[in-house]
PDB file of C-alpha atoms in Angstrom:
ATOM      1  CA  MET Y   4     -42.423  43.704  17.572  1.00 89.00           C
ATOM      2  CA  ASN Y   5     -43.771  44.525  14.145  1.00 94.00           C
ATOM      3  CA  TYR Y   6     -45.668  41.609  12.609  1.00 95.00           C
ATOM      4  CA  VAL Y   7     -48.345  41.579   9.895  1.00 96.00           C
ATOM      5  CA  ASP Y   8     -50.460  38.809   8.325  1.00 96.00           C
ATOM      6  CA  VAL Y   9     -52.744  39.976   5.499  1.00 96.00           C
ATOM      7  CA  CYS Y  10     -54.555  38.740   2.435  1.00 95.00           C
ATOM      8  CA  ALA Y  11     -54.282  41.094  -0.526  1.00 95.00           C
ATOM      9  CA  VAL Y  12     -54.748  41.414  -4.271  1.00 95.00           C
ATOM     10  CA  LEU Y  13     -51.946  42.580  -6.575  1.00 96.00           C
ATOM     11  CA  SER Y  14     -53.101  45.789  -8.270  1.00 95.00           C
ATOM     12  CA  GLU Y  15     -50.069  45.845 -10.596  1.00 95.00           C
ATOM     13  CA  ASN Y  16     -47.360  43.505 -11.852  1.00 94.00           C
ATOM     14  CA  PRO Y  17     -44.272  43.362  -9.592  1.00 93.00           C
ATOM     15  CA  ARG Y  18     -41.518  45.770 -10.644  1.00 92.00           C
ATOM     16  CA  GLU Y  19     -37.811  45.823  -9.867  1.00 89.00           C
ATOM     17  CA  VAL Y  20     -36.438  48.538  -7.592  1.00 86.00           C
ATOM     18  CA  TYR Y  21     -32.737  49.394  -7.664  1.00 74.00           C
ATOM     19  CA  THR Y  22     -31.164  49.352  -4.181  1.00 71.00           C
ATOM     20  CA  SER Y  23     -27.406  49.144  -4.881  1.00 73.00           C
ATOM     21  CA  ALA Y  24     -24.880  48.106  -7.539  1.00 70.00           C
ATOM     22  CA  THR Y  25     -25.075  44.486  -6.373  1.00 73.00           C
ATOM     23  CA  SER Y  26     -28.706  44.049  -5.365  1.00 73.00           C
ATOM     24  CA  SER Y  27     -32.273  44.996  -6.116  1.00 76.00           C
ATOM     25  CA  ASN Y  28     -35.674  44.104  -4.783  1.00 90.00           C
ATOM     26  CA  LEU Y  29     -39.215  43.890  -6.121  1.00 93.00           C
ATOM     27  CA  CYS Y  30     -42.262  45.879  -5.134  1.00 93.00           C
ATOM     28  CA  ALA Y  31     -45.884  46.154  -6.185  1.00 95.00           C
ATOM     29  CA  GLU Y  32     -48.989  47.963  -5.070  1.00 96.00           C
ATOM     30  CA  ILE Y  33     -51.431  45.680  -3.263  1.00 96.00           C
ATOM     31  CA  ILE Y  34     -54.985  46.141  -2.048  1.00 95.00           C
ATOM     32  CA  VAL Y  35     -56.116  44.733   1.293  1.00 94.00           C
ATOM     33  CA  PRO Y  36     -59.896  44.077   1.262  1.00 92.00           C
ATOM     34  CA  PRO Y  37     -62.068  46.244   3.548  1.00 89.00           C
ATOM     35  CA  ALA Y  38     -62.114  45.139   7.197  1.00 78.00           C
ATOM     36  CA  SER Y  39     -65.895  45.680   7.376  1.00 82.00           C
ATOM     37  CA  THR Y  40     -68.768  46.817   5.164  1.00 83.00           C
ATOM     38  CA  ASN Y  41     -68.449  50.505   6.124  1.00 85.00           C
ATOM     39  CA  LYS Y  42     -64.708  50.678   5.347  1.00 88.00           C
ATOM     40  CA  ALA Y  43     -62.771  51.119   2.093  1.00 91.00           C
ATOM     41  CA  PRO Y  44     -60.029  48.864   0.672  1.00 92.00           C
ATOM     42  CA  THR Y  45     -56.511  49.683   1.909  1.00 93.00           C
ATOM     43  CA  SER Y  46     -53.888  50.344  -0.765  1.00 93.00           C
ATOM     44  CA  LEU Y  47     -50.186  49.980   0.080  1.00 94.00           C
ATOM     45  CA  VAL Y  48     -46.864  49.068  -1.503  1.00 95.00           C
ATOM     46  CA  PHE Y  49     -45.398  45.636  -0.772  1.00 96.00           C
ATOM     47  CA  HIS Y  50     -41.589  45.258  -0.910  1.00 94.00           C
ATOM     48  CA  VAL Y  51     -40.031  41.805  -1.395  1.00 93.00           C
ATOM     49  CA  TYR Y  52     -36.379  40.936  -0.757  1.00 90.00           C
ATOM     50  CA  GLY Y  53     -33.933  38.054  -1.260  1.00 85.00           C
ATOM     51  CA  LYS Y  54     -35.110  34.570  -2.230  1.00 84.00           C
ATOM     52  CA  ALA Y  55     -38.781  35.561  -2.121  1.00 85.00           C
ATOM     53  CA  CYS Y  56     -38.184  37.731  -5.224  1.00 86.00           C
ATOM     54  CA  GLU Y  57     -38.097  34.677  -7.515  1.00 85.00           C
ATOM     55  CA  LYS Y  58     -41.570  33.595  -6.394  1.00 85.00           C
ATOM     56  CA  PHE Y  59     -42.941  37.143  -6.456  1.00 89.00           C
ATOM     57  CA  LYS Y  60     -41.522  37.906  -9.919  1.00 87.00           C
ATOM     58  CA  GLY Y  61     -43.810  35.330 -11.566  1.00 87.00           C
ATOM     59  CA  LEU Y  62     -47.034  36.816 -10.176  1.00 92.00           C
ATOM     60  CA  THR Y  63     -49.317  39.135 -12.126  1.00 92.00           C
ATOM     61  CA  LYS Y  64     -51.908  41.824 -11.505  1.00 95.00           C
ATOM     62  CA  GLY Y  65     -55.150  40.492 -10.005  1.00 94.00           C
ATOM     63  CA  GLN Y  66     -53.636  37.493  -8.208  1.00 94.00           C
ATOM     64  CA  ARG Y  67     -54.520  36.932  -4.552  1.00 95.00           C
ATOM     65  CA  LEU Y  68     -51.768  36.657  -1.959  1.00 94.00           C
ATOM     66  CA  TYR Y  69     -51.393  35.666   1.656  1.00 95.00           C
ATOM     67  CA  ILE Y  70     -48.496  37.641   3.167  1.00 95.00           C
ATOM     68  CA  HIS Y  71     -47.200  36.218   6.439  1.00 95.00           C
ATOM     69  CA  GLY Y  72     -44.773  37.847   8.877  1.00 95.00           C
ATOM     70  CA  ALA Y  73     -44.221  41.135   7.016  1.00 96.00           C
ATOM     71  CA  LYS Y  74     -43.261  44.404   8.696  1.00 96.00           C
ATOM     72  CA  LEU Y  75     -45.512  47.476   8.476  1.00 95.00           C
ATOM     73  CA  ARG Y  76     -43.826  50.825   7.803  1.00 94.00           C
ATOM     74  CA  PHE Y  77     -45.236  54.357   7.706  1.00 91.00           C
ATOM     75  CA  ASP Y  78     -43.639  57.233   5.802  1.00 89.00           C
ATOM     76  CA  LEU Y  79     -44.410  60.558   7.517  1.00 85.00           C
ATOM     77  CA  GLU Y  80     -43.676  62.651   4.399  1.00 88.00           C
ATOM     78  CA  SER Y  81     -45.989  60.786   2.017  1.00 88.00           C
ATOM     79  CA  LYS Y  82     -48.327  59.618   4.823  1.00 86.00           C
ATOM     80  CA  ALA Y  83     -48.299  56.187   3.180  1.00 89.00           C
ATOM     81  CA  TYR Y  84     -48.106  52.690   4.611  1.00 92.00           C
ATOM     82  CA  SER Y  85     -45.980  49.930   3.119  1.00 94.00           C
ATOM     83  CA  LEU Y  86     -45.239  46.270   3.849  1.00 95.00           C
ATOM     84  CA  HIS Y  87     -41.738  44.788   3.832  1.00 94.00           C
ATOM     85  CA  GLY Y  88     -40.560  41.171   3.644  1.00 93.00           C
ATOM     86  CA  GLY Y  89     -42.408  38.130   4.911  1.00 93.00           C
ATOM     87  CA  ALA Y  90     -43.443  34.888   3.288  1.00 92.00           C
ATOM     88  CA  ILE Y  91     -45.772  34.885   0.267  1.00 92.00           C
ATOM     89  CA  ALA Y  92     -48.327  32.296  -0.830  1.00 91.00           C
ATOM     90  CA  GLN Y  93     -50.681  32.540  -3.784  1.00 91.00           C
ATOM     91  CA  VAL Y  94     -54.243  31.764  -2.645  1.00 92.00           C
ATOM     92  CA  THR Y  95     -57.771  31.461  -4.045  1.00 90.00           C
ATOM     93  CA  GLU Y  96     -60.982  33.272  -3.114  1.00 86.00           C
ATOM     94  CA  ALA Y  97     -61.848  30.352  -0.810  1.00 85.00           C
ATOM     95  CA  PHE Y  98     -58.860  31.200   1.427  1.00 89.00           C
ATOM     96  CA  PRO Y  99     -59.968  33.015   4.623  1.00 87.00           C
ATOM     97  CA  VAL Y 100     -59.287  36.761   4.743  1.00 87.00           C
ATOM     98  CA  PHE Y 101     -56.553  37.802   7.191  1.00 91.00           C
ATOM     99  CA  ASN Y 102     -55.908  41.350   8.367  1.00 94.00           C
ATOM    100  CA  ASP Y 103     -53.791  41.110  11.496  1.00 95.00           C
ATOM    101  CA  VAL Y 104     -51.264  43.693  12.755  1.00 96.00           C
ATOM    102  CA  ILE Y 105     -49.201  43.335  15.957  1.00 96.00           C
ATOM    103  CA  LEU Y 106     -47.016  46.249  17.076  1.00 96.00           C
ATOM    104  CA  THR Y 107     -44.940  46.828  20.195  1.00 96.00           C
ATOM    105  CA  GLY Y 108     -43.595  50.258  21.094  1.00 95.00           C
ATOM    106  CA  ARG Y 109     -44.138  53.293  23.273  1.00 96.00           C
ATOM    107  CA  CYS Y 110     -47.014  55.787  23.329  1.00 95.00           C
ATOM    108  CA  ILE Y 111     -45.889  59.244  22.239  1.00 93.00           C
ATOM    109  CA  LYS Y 112     -48.573  61.328  23.974  1.00 92.00           C
ATOM    110  CA  ASP Y 113     -51.068  61.647  26.779  1.00 91.00           C
ATOM    111  CA  ILE Y 114     -54.671  61.392  25.562  1.00 91.00           C
ATOM    112  CA  ASP Y 115     -56.378  64.761  26.026  1.00 88.00           C
ATOM    113  CA  GLN Y 116     -59.966  63.922  27.002  1.00 87.00           C
ATOM    114  CA  THR Y 117     -61.089  67.467  26.164  1.00 87.00           C
ATOM    115  CA  ASP Y 118     -59.920  67.103  22.536  1.00 88.00           C
ATOM    116  CA  ALA Y 119     -62.581  65.365  20.401  1.00 86.00           C
ATOM    117  CA  ARG Y 120     -59.870  64.184  17.986  1.00 87.00           C
ATOM    118  CA  ALA Y 121     -58.220  62.219  20.821  1.00 90.00           C
ATOM    119  CA  PHE Y 122     -61.263  60.988  22.759  1.00 91.00           C
ATOM    120  CA  LYS Y 123     -64.992  61.236  22.249  1.00 90.00           C
ATOM    121  CA  THR Y 124     -68.248  59.621  23.244  1.00 88.00           C
ATOM    122  CA  THR Y 125     -70.927  59.459  20.544  1.00 88.00           C
ATOM    123  CA  ALA Y 126     -74.693  59.849  20.934  1.00 86.00           C
ATOM    124  CA  ASP Y 127     -74.954  56.080  20.347  1.00 85.00           C
ATOM    125  CA  GLY Y 128     -72.856  55.442  23.466  1.00 84.00           C
ATOM    126  CA  LEU Y 129     -69.601  54.558  21.705  1.00 88.00           C
ATOM    127  CA  MET Y 130     -66.291  55.571  23.285  1.00 90.00           C
ATOM    128  CA  ILE Y 131     -63.474  56.216  20.783  1.00 92.00           C
ATOM    129  CA  ALA Y 132     -59.868  56.802  21.857  1.00 93.00           C
ATOM    130  CA  ASN Y 133     -56.975  57.652  19.525  1.00 92.00           C
ATOM    131  CA  GLN Y 134     -53.323  57.074  20.417  1.00 93.00           C
ATOM    132  CA  THR Y 135     -49.984  56.940  18.584  1.00 93.00           C
ATOM    133  CA  VAL Y 136     -47.284  54.327  19.117  1.00 94.00           C
ATOM    134  CA  SER Y 137     -43.614  54.691  18.205  1.00 95.00           C
ATOM    135  CA  VAL Y 138     -42.140  51.398  16.946  1.00 95.00           C
ATOM    136  CA  ASN Y 139     -38.353  51.079  16.796  1.00 93.00           C
ATOM    137  CA  THR Y 140     -37.001  50.273  13.328  1.00 89.00           C
ATOM    138  CA  GLY Y 141     -33.308  50.149  14.343  1.00 83.00           C
ATOM    139  CA  ARG Y 142     -30.429  52.618  13.959  1.00 82.00           C
ATOM    140  CA  ASN Y 143     -32.087  55.039  16.428  1.00 85.00           C
ATOM    141  CA  GLN Y 144     -35.104  55.440  14.136  1.00 88.00           C
ATOM    142  CA  ALA Y 145     -38.782  54.669  14.640  1.00 91.00           C
ATOM    143  CA  ASP Y 146     -42.083  54.647  12.762  1.00 92.00           C
ATOM    144  CA  LEU Y 147     -45.186  56.299  14.202  1.00 93.00           C
ATOM    145  CA  PHE Y 148     -48.509  54.493  13.885  1.00 93.00           C
ATOM    146  CA  ASN Y 149     -51.904  55.991  14.714  1.00 92.00           C
ATOM    147  CA  PHE Y 150     -54.375  53.535  16.196  1.00 93.00           C
ATOM    148  CA  TYR Y 151     -57.752  53.725  17.844  1.00 92.00           C
ATOM    149  CA  ALA Y 152     -60.030  51.647  20.031  1.00 92.00           C
ATOM    150  CA  ILE Y 153     -63.829  51.619  20.205  1.00 90.00           C
ATOM    151  CA  ASN Y 154     -66.190  50.200  22.798  1.00 88.00           C
ATOM    152  CA  THR Y 155     -69.668  50.679  24.200  1.00 84.00           C
ATOM    153  CA  ALA Y 156     -70.354  51.170  27.892  1.00 77.00           C
ATOM    154  CA  GLN Y 157     -71.819  47.634  27.954  1.00 81.00           C
ATOM    155  CA  ASP Y 158     -68.703  45.917  26.555  1.00 83.00           C
ATOM    156  CA  LYS Y 159     -66.902  43.640  28.993  1.00 83.00           C
ATOM    157  CA  PHE Y 160     -63.501  44.646  27.610  1.00 83.00           C
ATOM    158  CA  ASN Y 161     -63.393  48.426  27.334  1.00 87.00           C
ATOM    159  CA  GLN Y 162     -60.390  49.040  25.086  1.00 89.00           C
ATOM    160  CA  ALA Y 163     -61.010  52.767  24.579  1.00 89.00           C
ATOM    161  CA  GLU Y 164     -61.430  53.343  28.307  1.00 87.00           C
ATOM    162  CA  LEU Y 165     -58.227  51.402  29.029  1.00 89.00           C
ATOM    163  CA  LEU Y 166     -56.300  53.543  26.518  1.00 91.00           C
ATOM    164  CA  VAL Y 167     -57.520  56.753  28.146  1.00 89.00           C
ATOM    165  CA  ASN Y 168     -56.889  55.636  31.721  1.00 89.00           C
ATOM    166  CA  PHE Y 169     -53.631  53.718  31.420  1.00 90.00           C
ATOM    167  CA  THR Y 170     -51.561  55.121  28.548  1.00 91.00           C
ATOM    168  CA  ARG Y 171     -49.325  58.150  28.901  1.00 93.00           C
ATOM    169  CA  LYS Y 172     -46.374  59.487  26.947  1.00 94.00           C
ATOM    170  CA  GLY Y 173     -43.661  56.811  27.205  1.00 93.00           C
ATOM    171  CA  THR Y 174     -45.971  53.936  28.229  1.00 94.00           C
ATOM    172  CA  GLY Y 175     -44.865  50.643  26.686  1.00 95.00           C
ATOM    173  CA  ILE Y 176     -47.666  48.935  24.788  1.00 95.00           C
ATOM    174  CA  THR Y 177     -48.373  45.998  22.484  1.00 95.00           C
ATOM    175  CA  ILE Y 178     -51.427  46.296  20.259  1.00 94.00           C
ATOM    176  CA  ARG Y 179     -53.138  43.812  18.013  1.00 95.00           C
ATOM    177  CA  GLY Y 180     -55.490  45.208  15.415  1.00 94.00           C
ATOM    178  CA  ARG Y 181     -56.242  45.475  11.733  1.00 94.00           C
ATOM    179  CA  LEU Y 182     -55.620  47.976   8.954  1.00 94.00           C
ATOM    180  CA  VAL Y 183     -58.756  49.970   8.185  1.00 92.00           C
ATOM    181  CA  THR Y 184     -59.325  52.774   5.683  1.00 90.00           C
ATOM    182  CA  ASP Y 185     -62.050  55.400   5.887  1.00 88.00           C
ATOM    183  CA  ALA Y 186     -62.910  57.144   2.605  1.00 86.00           C
ATOM    184  CA  TRP Y 187     -65.110  60.190   2.023  1.00 86.00           C
ATOM    185  CA  THR Y 188     -65.748  63.091  -0.358  1.00 84.00           C
ATOM    186  CA  ASP Y 189     -64.560  66.491   0.866  1.00 82.00           C
ATOM    187  CA  LYS Y 190     -67.603  68.784   1.070  1.00 82.00           C
ATOM    188  CA  GLU Y 191     -65.671  71.890  -0.027  1.00 83.00           C
ATOM    189  CA  THR Y 192     -63.385  70.572  -2.777  1.00 83.00           C
ATOM    190  CA  GLN Y 193     -65.435  67.504  -3.795  1.00 80.00           C
ATOM    191  CA  GLU Y 194     -62.153  65.551  -3.813  1.00 86.00           C
ATOM    192  CA  ARG Y 195     -62.093  61.950  -2.694  1.00 84.00           C
ATOM    193  CA  ARG Y 196     -60.075  61.582   0.528  1.00 84.00           C
ATOM    194  CA  SER Y 197     -59.043  58.651   2.700  1.00 85.00           C
ATOM    195  CA  ILE Y 198     -57.147  57.877   5.879  1.00 87.00           C
ATOM    196  CA  THR Y 199     -55.718  54.540   7.019  1.00 89.00           C
ATOM    197  CA  LYS Y 200     -55.304  53.639  10.688  1.00 90.00           C
ATOM    198  CA  ILE Y 201     -54.978  50.580  12.862  1.00 93.00           C
ATOM    199  CA  GLN Y 202     -58.173  49.605  14.659  1.00 92.00           C
TER     200      GLN Y 202
END
């Protein structure tokens, strides 16, 4: 399963993309609002196909959209996320903000508890576990998605602890989360950097 519902803002006018001699599709960069106050907006490219192109073609930069039932893709070379297909509705600011991602696949690794990048406990008592899921895209291909879970020792549902204790390489899993982007300034190069994951 690969299913996404998000609210987003068009950051450019839709443009046509050539796919073959008989067909083309539209795409545009969109911005998903931050999932919380300490996160950055998530920028990705949205691809529209078939009959939805007519509706999408008339939209312009700055308009708000609700995208329902799209598929999330991740390109390993560019390290960029994109959305494909789904239903589109133009919405106003009063429309509730959605950021919902559901993925089903298999874990590609065991979580190494000695590696702080895979699992750590903070001084504040937070447990953070990172895992990667492989989601089949057809034709013997798959996309890899990094996701993480956070909980405190007092939480009734300890998602991070469950990931560490019950996921191994090859474990089937369904996750439901949201796209989040962390942004920071590199201390050495002073360049602005960001990383998007599923929380």
